[in-house]
PDB file of C-alpha atoms in Angstrom:
ATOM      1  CA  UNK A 624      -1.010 129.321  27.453  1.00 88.00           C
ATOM      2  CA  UNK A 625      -3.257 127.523  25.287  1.00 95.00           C
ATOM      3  CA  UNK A 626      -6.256 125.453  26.249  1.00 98.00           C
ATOM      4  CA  UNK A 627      -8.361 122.925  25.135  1.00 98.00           C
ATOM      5  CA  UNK A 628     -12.175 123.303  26.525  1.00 98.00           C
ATOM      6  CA  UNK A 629     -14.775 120.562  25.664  1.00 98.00           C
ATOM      7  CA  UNK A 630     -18.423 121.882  25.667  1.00 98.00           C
ATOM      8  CA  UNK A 631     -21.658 119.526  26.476  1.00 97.00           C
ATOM      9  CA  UNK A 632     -19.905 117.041  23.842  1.00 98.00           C
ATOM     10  CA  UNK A 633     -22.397 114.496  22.280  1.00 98.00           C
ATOM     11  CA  UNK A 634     -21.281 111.732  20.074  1.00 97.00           C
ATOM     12  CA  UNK A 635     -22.831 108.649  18.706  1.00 96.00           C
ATOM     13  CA  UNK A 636     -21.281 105.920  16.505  1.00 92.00           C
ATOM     14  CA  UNK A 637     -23.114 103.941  14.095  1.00 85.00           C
ATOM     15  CA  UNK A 638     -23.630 100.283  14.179  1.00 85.00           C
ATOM     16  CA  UNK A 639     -23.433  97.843  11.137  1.00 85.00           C
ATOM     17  CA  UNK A 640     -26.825  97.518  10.772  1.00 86.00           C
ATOM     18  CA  UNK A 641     -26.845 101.378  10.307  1.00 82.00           C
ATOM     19  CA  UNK A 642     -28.784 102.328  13.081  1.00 86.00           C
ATOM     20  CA  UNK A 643     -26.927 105.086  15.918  1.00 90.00           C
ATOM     21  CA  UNK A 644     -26.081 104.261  19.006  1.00 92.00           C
ATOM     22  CA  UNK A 645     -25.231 106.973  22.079  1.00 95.00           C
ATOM     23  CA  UNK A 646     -21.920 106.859  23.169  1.00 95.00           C
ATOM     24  CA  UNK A 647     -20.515 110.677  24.758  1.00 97.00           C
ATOM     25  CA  UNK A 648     -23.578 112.140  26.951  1.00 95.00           C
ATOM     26  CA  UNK A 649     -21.956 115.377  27.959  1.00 96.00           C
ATOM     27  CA  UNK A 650     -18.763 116.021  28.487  1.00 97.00           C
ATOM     28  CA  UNK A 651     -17.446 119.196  29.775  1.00 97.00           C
ATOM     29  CA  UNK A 652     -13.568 119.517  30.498  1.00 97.00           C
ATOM     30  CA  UNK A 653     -10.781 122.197  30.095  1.00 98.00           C
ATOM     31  CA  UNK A 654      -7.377 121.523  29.765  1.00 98.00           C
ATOM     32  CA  UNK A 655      -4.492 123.721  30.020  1.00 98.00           C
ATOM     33  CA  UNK A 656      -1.034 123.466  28.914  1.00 97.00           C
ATOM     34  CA  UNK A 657       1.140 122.441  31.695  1.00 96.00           C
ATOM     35  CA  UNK A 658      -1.351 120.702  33.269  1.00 97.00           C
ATOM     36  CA  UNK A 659      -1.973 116.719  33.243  1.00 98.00           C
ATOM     37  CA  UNK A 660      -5.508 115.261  33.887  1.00 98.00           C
ATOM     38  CA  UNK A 661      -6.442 111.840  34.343  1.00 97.00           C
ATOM     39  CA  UNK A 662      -9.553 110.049  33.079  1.00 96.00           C
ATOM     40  CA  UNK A 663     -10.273 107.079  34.603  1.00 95.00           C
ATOM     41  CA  UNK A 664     -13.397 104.555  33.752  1.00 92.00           C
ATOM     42  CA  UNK A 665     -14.291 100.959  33.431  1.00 91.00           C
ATOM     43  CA  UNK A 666     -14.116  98.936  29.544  1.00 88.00           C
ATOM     44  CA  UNK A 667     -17.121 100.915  27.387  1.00 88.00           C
ATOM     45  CA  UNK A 668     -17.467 104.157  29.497  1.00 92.00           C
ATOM     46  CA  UNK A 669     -16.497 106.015  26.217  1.00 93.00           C
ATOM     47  CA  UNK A 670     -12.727 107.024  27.232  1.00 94.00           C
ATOM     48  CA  UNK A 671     -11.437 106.034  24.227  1.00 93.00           C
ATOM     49  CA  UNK A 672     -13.954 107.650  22.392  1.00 94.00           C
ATOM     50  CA  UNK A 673     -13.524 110.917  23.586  1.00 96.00           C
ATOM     51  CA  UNK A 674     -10.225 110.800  22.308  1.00 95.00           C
ATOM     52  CA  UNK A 675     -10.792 110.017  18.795  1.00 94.00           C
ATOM     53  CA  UNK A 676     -13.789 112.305  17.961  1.00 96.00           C
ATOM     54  CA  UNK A 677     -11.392 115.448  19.405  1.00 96.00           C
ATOM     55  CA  UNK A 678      -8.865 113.871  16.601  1.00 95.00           C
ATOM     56  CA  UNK A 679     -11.582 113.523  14.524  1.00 95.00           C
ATOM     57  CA  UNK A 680     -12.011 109.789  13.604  1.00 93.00           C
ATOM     58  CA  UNK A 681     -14.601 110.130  10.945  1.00 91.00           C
ATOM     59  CA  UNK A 682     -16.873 106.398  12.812  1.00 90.00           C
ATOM     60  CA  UNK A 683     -17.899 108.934  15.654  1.00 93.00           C
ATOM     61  CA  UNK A 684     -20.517 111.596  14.742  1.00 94.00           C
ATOM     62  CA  UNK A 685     -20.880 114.765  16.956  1.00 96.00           C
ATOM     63  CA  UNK A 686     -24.251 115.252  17.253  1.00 96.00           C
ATOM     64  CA  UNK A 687     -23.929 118.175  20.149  1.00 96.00           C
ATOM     65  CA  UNK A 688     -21.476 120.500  21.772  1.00 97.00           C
ATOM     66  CA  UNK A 689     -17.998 122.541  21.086  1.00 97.00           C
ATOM     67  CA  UNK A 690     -14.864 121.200  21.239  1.00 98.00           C
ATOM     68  CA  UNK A 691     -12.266 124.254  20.898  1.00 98.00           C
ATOM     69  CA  UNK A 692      -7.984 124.940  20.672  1.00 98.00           C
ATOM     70  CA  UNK A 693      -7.324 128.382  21.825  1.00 97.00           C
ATOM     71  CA  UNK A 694     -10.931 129.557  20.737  1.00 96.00           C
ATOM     72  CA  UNK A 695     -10.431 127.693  17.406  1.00 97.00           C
ATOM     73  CA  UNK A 696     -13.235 125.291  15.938  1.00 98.00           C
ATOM     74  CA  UNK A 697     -11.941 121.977  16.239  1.00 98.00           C
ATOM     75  CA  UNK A 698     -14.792 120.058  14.939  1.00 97.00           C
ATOM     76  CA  UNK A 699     -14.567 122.444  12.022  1.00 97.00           C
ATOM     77  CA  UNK A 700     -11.324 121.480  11.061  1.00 97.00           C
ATOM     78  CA  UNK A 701     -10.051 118.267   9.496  1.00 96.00           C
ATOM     79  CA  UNK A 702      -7.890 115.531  10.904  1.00 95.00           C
ATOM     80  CA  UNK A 703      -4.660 116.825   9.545  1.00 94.00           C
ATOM     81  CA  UNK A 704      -5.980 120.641  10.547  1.00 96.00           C
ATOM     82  CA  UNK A 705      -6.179 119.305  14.305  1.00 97.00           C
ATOM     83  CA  UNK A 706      -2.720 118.379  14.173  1.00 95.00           C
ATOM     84  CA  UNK A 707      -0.839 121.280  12.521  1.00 95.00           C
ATOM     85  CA  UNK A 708      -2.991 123.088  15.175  1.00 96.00           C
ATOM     86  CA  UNK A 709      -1.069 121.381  18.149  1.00 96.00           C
ATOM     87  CA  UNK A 710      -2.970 118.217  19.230  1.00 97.00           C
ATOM     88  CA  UNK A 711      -1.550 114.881  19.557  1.00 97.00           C
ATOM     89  CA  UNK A 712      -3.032 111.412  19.741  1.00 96.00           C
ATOM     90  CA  UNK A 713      -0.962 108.672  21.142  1.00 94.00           C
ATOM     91  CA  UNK A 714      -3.386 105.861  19.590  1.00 90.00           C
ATOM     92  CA  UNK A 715      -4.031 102.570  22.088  1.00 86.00           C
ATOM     93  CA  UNK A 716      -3.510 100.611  18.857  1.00 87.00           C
ATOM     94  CA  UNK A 717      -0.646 102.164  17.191  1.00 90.00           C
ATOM     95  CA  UNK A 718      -1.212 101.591  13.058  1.00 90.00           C
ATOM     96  CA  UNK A 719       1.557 100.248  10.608  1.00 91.00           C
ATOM     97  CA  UNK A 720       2.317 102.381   7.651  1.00 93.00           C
ATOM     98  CA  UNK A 721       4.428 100.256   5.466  1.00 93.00           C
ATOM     99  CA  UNK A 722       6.596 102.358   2.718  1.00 94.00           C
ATOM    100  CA  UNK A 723       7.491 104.226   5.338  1.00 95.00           C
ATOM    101  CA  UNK A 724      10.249 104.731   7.388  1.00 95.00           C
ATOM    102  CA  UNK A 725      10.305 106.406  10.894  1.00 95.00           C
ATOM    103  CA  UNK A 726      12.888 109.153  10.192  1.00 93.00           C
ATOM    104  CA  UNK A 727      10.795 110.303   7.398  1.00 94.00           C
ATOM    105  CA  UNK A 728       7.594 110.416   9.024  1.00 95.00           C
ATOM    106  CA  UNK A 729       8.384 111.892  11.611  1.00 95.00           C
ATOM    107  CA  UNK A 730      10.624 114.749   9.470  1.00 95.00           C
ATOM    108  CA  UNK A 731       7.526 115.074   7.317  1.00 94.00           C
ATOM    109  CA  UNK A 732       5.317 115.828  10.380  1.00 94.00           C
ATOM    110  CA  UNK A 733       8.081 118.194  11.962  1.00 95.00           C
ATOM    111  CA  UNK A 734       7.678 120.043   8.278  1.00 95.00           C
ATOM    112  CA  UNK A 735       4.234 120.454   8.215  1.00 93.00           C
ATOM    113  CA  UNK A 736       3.976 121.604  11.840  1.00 92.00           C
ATOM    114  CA  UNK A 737       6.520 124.316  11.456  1.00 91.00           C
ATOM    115  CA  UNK A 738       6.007 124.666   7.596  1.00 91.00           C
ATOM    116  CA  UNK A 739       9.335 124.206   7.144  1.00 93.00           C
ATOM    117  CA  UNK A 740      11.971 121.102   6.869  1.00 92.00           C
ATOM    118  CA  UNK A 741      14.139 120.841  10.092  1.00 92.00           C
ATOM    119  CA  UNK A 742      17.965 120.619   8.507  1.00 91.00           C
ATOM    120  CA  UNK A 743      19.254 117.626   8.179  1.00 85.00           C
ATOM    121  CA  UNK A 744      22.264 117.589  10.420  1.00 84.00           C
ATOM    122  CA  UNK A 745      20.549 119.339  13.694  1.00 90.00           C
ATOM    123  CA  UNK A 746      16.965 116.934  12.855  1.00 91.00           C
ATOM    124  CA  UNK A 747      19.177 113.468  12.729  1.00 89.00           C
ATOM    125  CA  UNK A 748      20.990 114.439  16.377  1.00 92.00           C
ATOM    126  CA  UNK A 749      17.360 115.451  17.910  1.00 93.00           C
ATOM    127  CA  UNK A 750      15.863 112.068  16.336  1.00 94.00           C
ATOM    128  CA  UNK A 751      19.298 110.360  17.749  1.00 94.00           C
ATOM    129  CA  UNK A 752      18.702 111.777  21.130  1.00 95.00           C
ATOM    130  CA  UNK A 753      15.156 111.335  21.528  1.00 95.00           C
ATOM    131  CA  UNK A 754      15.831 107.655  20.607  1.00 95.00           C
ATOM    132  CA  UNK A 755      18.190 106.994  22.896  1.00 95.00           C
ATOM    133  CA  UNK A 756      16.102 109.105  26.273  1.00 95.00           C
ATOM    134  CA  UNK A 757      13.477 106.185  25.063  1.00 94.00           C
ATOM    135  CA  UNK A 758      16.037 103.119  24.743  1.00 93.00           C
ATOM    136  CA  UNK A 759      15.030 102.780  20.901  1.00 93.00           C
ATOM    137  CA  UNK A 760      17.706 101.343  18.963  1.00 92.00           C
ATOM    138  CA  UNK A 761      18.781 104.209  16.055  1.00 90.00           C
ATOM    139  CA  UNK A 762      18.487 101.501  13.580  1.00 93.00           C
ATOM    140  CA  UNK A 763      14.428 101.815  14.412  1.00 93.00           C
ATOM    141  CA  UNK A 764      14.721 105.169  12.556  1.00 93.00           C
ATOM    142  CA  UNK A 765      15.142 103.337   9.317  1.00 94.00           C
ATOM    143  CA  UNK A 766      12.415 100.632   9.232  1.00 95.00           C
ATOM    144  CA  UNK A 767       9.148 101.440   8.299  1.00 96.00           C
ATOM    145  CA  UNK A 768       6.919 102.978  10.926  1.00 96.00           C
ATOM    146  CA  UNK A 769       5.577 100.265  13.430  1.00 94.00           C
ATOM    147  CA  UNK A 770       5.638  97.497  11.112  1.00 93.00           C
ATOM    148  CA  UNK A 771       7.626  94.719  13.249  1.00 92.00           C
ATOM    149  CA  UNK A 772       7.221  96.723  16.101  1.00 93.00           C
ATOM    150  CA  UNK A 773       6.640  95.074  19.421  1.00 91.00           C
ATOM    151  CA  UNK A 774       3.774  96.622  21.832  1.00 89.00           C
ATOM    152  CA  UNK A 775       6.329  98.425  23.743  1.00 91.00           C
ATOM    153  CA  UNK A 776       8.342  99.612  20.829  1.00 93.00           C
ATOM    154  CA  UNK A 777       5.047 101.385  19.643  1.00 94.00           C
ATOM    155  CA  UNK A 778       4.655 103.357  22.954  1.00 94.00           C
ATOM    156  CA  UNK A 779       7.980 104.119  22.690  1.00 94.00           C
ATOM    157  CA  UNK A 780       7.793 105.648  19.168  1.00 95.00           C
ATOM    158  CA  UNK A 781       4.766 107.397  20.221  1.00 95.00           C
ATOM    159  CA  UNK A 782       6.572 109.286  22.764  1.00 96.00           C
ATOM    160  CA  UNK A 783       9.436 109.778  20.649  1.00 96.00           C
ATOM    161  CA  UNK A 784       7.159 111.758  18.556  1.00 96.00           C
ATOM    162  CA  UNK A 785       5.752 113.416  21.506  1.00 96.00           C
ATOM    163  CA  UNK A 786       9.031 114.578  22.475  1.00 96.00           C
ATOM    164  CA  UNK A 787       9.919 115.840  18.955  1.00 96.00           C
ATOM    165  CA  UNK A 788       6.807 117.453  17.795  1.00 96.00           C
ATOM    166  CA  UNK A 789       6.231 119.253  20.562  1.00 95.00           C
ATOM    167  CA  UNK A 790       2.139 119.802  20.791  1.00 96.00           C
ATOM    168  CA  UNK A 791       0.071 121.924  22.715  1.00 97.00           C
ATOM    169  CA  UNK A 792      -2.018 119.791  24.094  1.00 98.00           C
ATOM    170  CA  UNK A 793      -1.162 115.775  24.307  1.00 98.00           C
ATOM    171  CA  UNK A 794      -4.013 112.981  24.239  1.00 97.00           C
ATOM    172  CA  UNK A 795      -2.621 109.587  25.557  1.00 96.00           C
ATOM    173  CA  UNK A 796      -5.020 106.794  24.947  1.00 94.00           C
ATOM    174  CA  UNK A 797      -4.528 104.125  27.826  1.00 91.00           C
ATOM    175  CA  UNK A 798      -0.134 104.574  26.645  1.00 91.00           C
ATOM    176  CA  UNK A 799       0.337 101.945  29.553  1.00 90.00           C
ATOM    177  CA  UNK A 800      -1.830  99.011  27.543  1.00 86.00           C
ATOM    178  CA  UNK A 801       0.821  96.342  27.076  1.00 83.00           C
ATOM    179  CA  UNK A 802       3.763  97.517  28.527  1.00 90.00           C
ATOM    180  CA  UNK A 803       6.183  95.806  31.361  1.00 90.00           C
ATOM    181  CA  UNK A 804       7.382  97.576  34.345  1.00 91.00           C
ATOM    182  CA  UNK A 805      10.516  98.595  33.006  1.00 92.00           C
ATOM    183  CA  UNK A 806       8.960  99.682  29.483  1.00 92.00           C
ATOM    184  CA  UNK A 807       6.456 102.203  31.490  1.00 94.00           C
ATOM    185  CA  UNK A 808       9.057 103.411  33.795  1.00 95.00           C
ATOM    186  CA  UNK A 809      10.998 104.665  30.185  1.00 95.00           C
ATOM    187  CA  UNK A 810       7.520 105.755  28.533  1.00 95.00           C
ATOM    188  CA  UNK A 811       5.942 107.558  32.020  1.00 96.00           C
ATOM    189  CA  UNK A 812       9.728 108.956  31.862  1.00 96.00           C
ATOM    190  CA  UNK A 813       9.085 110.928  28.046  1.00 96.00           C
ATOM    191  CA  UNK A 814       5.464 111.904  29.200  1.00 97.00           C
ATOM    192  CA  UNK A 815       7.404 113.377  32.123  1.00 97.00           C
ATOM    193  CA  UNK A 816       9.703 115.268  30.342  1.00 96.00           C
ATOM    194  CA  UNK A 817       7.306 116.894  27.900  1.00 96.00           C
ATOM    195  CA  UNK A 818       5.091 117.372  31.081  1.00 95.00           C
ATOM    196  CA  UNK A 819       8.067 119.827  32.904  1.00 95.00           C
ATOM    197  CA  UNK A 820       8.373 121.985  30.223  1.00 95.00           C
ATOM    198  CA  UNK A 821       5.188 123.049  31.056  1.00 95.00           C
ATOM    199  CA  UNK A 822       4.042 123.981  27.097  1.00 96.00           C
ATOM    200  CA  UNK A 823       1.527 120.779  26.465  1.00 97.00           C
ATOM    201  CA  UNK A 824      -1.418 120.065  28.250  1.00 98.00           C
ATOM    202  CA  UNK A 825      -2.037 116.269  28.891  1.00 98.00           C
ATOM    203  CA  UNK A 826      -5.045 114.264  28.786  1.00 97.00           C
ATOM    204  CA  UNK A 827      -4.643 110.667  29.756  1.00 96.00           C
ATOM    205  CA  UNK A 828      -6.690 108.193  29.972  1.00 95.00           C
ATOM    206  CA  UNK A 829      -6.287 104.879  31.958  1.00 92.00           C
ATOM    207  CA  UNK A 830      -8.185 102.168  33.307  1.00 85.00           C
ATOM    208  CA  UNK A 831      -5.659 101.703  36.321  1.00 84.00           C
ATOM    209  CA  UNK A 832      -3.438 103.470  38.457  1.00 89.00           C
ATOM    210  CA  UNK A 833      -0.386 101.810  37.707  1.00 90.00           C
ATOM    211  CA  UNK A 834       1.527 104.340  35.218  1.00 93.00           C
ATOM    212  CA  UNK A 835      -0.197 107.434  37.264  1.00 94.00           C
ATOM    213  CA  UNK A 836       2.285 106.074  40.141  1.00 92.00           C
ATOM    214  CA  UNK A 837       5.310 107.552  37.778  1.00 95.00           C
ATOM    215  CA  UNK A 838       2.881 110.008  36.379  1.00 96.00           C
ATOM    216  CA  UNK A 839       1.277 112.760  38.727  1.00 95.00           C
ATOM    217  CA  UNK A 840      -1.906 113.909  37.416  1.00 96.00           C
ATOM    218  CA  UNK A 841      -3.233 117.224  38.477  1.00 97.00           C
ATOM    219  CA  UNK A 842      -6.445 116.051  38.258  1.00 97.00           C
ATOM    220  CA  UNK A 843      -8.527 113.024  37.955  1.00 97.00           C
ATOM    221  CA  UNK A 844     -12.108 112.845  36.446  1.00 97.00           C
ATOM    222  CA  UNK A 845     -14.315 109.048  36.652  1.00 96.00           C
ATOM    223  CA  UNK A 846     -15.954 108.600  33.650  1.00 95.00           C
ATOM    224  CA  UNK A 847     -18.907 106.571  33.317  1.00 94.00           C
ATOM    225  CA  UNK A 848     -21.724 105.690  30.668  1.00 93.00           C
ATOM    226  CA  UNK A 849     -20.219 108.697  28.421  1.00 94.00           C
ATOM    227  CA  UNK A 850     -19.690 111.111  30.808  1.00 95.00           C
ATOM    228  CA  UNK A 851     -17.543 112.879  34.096  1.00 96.00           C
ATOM    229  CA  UNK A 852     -19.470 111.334  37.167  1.00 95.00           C
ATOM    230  CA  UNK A 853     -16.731 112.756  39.503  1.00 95.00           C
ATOM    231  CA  UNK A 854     -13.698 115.056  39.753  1.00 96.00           C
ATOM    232  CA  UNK A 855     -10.850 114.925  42.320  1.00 96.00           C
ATOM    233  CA  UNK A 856      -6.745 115.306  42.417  1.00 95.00           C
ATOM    234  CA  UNK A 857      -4.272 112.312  43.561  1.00 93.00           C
ATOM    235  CA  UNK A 858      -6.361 110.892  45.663  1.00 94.00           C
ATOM    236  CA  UNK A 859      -8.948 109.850  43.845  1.00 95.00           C
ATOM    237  CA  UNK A 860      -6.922 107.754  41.752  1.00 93.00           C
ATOM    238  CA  UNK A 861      -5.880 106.121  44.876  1.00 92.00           C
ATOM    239  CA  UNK A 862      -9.736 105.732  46.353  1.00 92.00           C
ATOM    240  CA  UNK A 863     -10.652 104.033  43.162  1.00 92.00           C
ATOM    241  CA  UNK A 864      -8.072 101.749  42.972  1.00 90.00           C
ATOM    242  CA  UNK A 865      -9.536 100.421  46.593  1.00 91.00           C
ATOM    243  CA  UNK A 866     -13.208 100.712  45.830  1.00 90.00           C
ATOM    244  CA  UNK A 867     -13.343 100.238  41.993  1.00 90.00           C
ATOM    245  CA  UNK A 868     -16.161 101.743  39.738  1.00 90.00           C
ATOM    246  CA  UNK A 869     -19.047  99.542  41.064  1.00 90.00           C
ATOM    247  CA  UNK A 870     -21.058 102.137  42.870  1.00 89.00           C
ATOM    248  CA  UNK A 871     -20.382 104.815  40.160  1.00 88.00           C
ATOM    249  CA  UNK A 872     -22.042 101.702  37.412  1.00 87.00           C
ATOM    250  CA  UNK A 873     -24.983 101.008  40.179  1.00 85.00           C
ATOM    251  CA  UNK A 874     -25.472 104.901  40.285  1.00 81.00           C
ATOM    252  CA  UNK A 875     -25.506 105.060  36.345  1.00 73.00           C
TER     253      UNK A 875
END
């Protein structure tokens, strides 16, 4: 079963005039595969940069703390060393890549996961399939990855690869930004799927409650001013959705 465990992680980002500013303050979380954990938080709590200095985006600076994969040094490794080693990103702001074309990247990420090319014949069903469990047109397999794409097309893709590559443990970075009710219901659908099989571990973070309604978290953590003020299951999803994050701001 592998696991992801965050250690007293610090990270600052720095500013245009050069200077540092603060951002994580401590954070300590484990997650296991099988398991789904929610963190919620207002706009600037530091959600989304949690998730990009575990991928290692290279704005954020660590300045303190462990991050590890199955006892491996994560912060050691490099961006395309995180992902061979089974984590995912699902990015709020999925990025074009023009030149290339969805079938490819994704084959060429299959390859370099398993350190081998899938054949073609069995790849191009799997692709098919996973397509289709997301409503994607096939003919999305030949344009170029995201370019075009509608906000809802990009979540889909993203889950798509999800699906197909299989990690160990999943980072979802707010996957419900921009999508209608029928788009999430598909999306929240994938997550599901890769969720039963029980081999990934999910982190996913969310400013509302909305997609956890098709999405059962095992656990929910608040995070505020770049850290976990509070940890609960279900329901506290639900008692923030009445109360909001106001006395958890006064408190910070």
């Amino acid at each position: 079963m592998s696991v992801l465990e965050i250690r007293d992680l610090q990270v600052s980002v720095k500013l245009p005039d050069g200077a540092r500013k603060p951002i994580l303050a401590g954070v300590n979380l484990t997650v296991r595969a099988g398991q789904t954990h929610a963190i919620m938080g207002p706009n600037g709590s530091g959600k989304s940069t949690l998730a990009y200095s575990i991928a290692g985006h290279p704005r954020y600076e660590i300045t303190s703390g462990s991050v590890t994969l199955d006892g491996q040094d994560v912060l050691a490794m490099t961006v395309d060393e995180r992902a061979r080693a089974g984590l995912f990103l699902a990015m709020q702001y999925p990025v074009e890549v023009p030149g290339v074309s969805v079938a490819n990247f994704l084959r060429t990420a299959k390859t370099a996961l398993d350190g081998e090319a899938p054949k073609l014949r069995t790849w191009g069903k799997e692709l098919k399939e996973a397509m289709d469990r997301l409503g994607m047109d096939p003919a999305f397999a030949a344009r170029n990855v995201n370019e075009g794409f509608s906000g809802g097309e990009k979540k889909r893709h993203e889950i798509v690869q999800l699906e197909l590559l299989k990690p160990k443990i999943a980072i979802l970075d707010e996957t419900d930004s921009g999508l209608d009710i029928d788009a999430l219901r598909v999306v929240s659908g994938g997550v599901n799927r890769v969720r039963e099989t029980g081999d990934t571990g999910l982190l996913l973070i969310t400013h509302y409650t909305r997609i956890l309604r098709y999405i059962k978290p095992d656990y929910v953590h608040v995070f505020v001013a770049g850290r976990i003020v509070e940890e609960g299951g279900p329901e506290l999803a639900e008692k923030l959705e009445a109360e909001g994050y106001e006395r958890y701001l006064t408190a910070a």
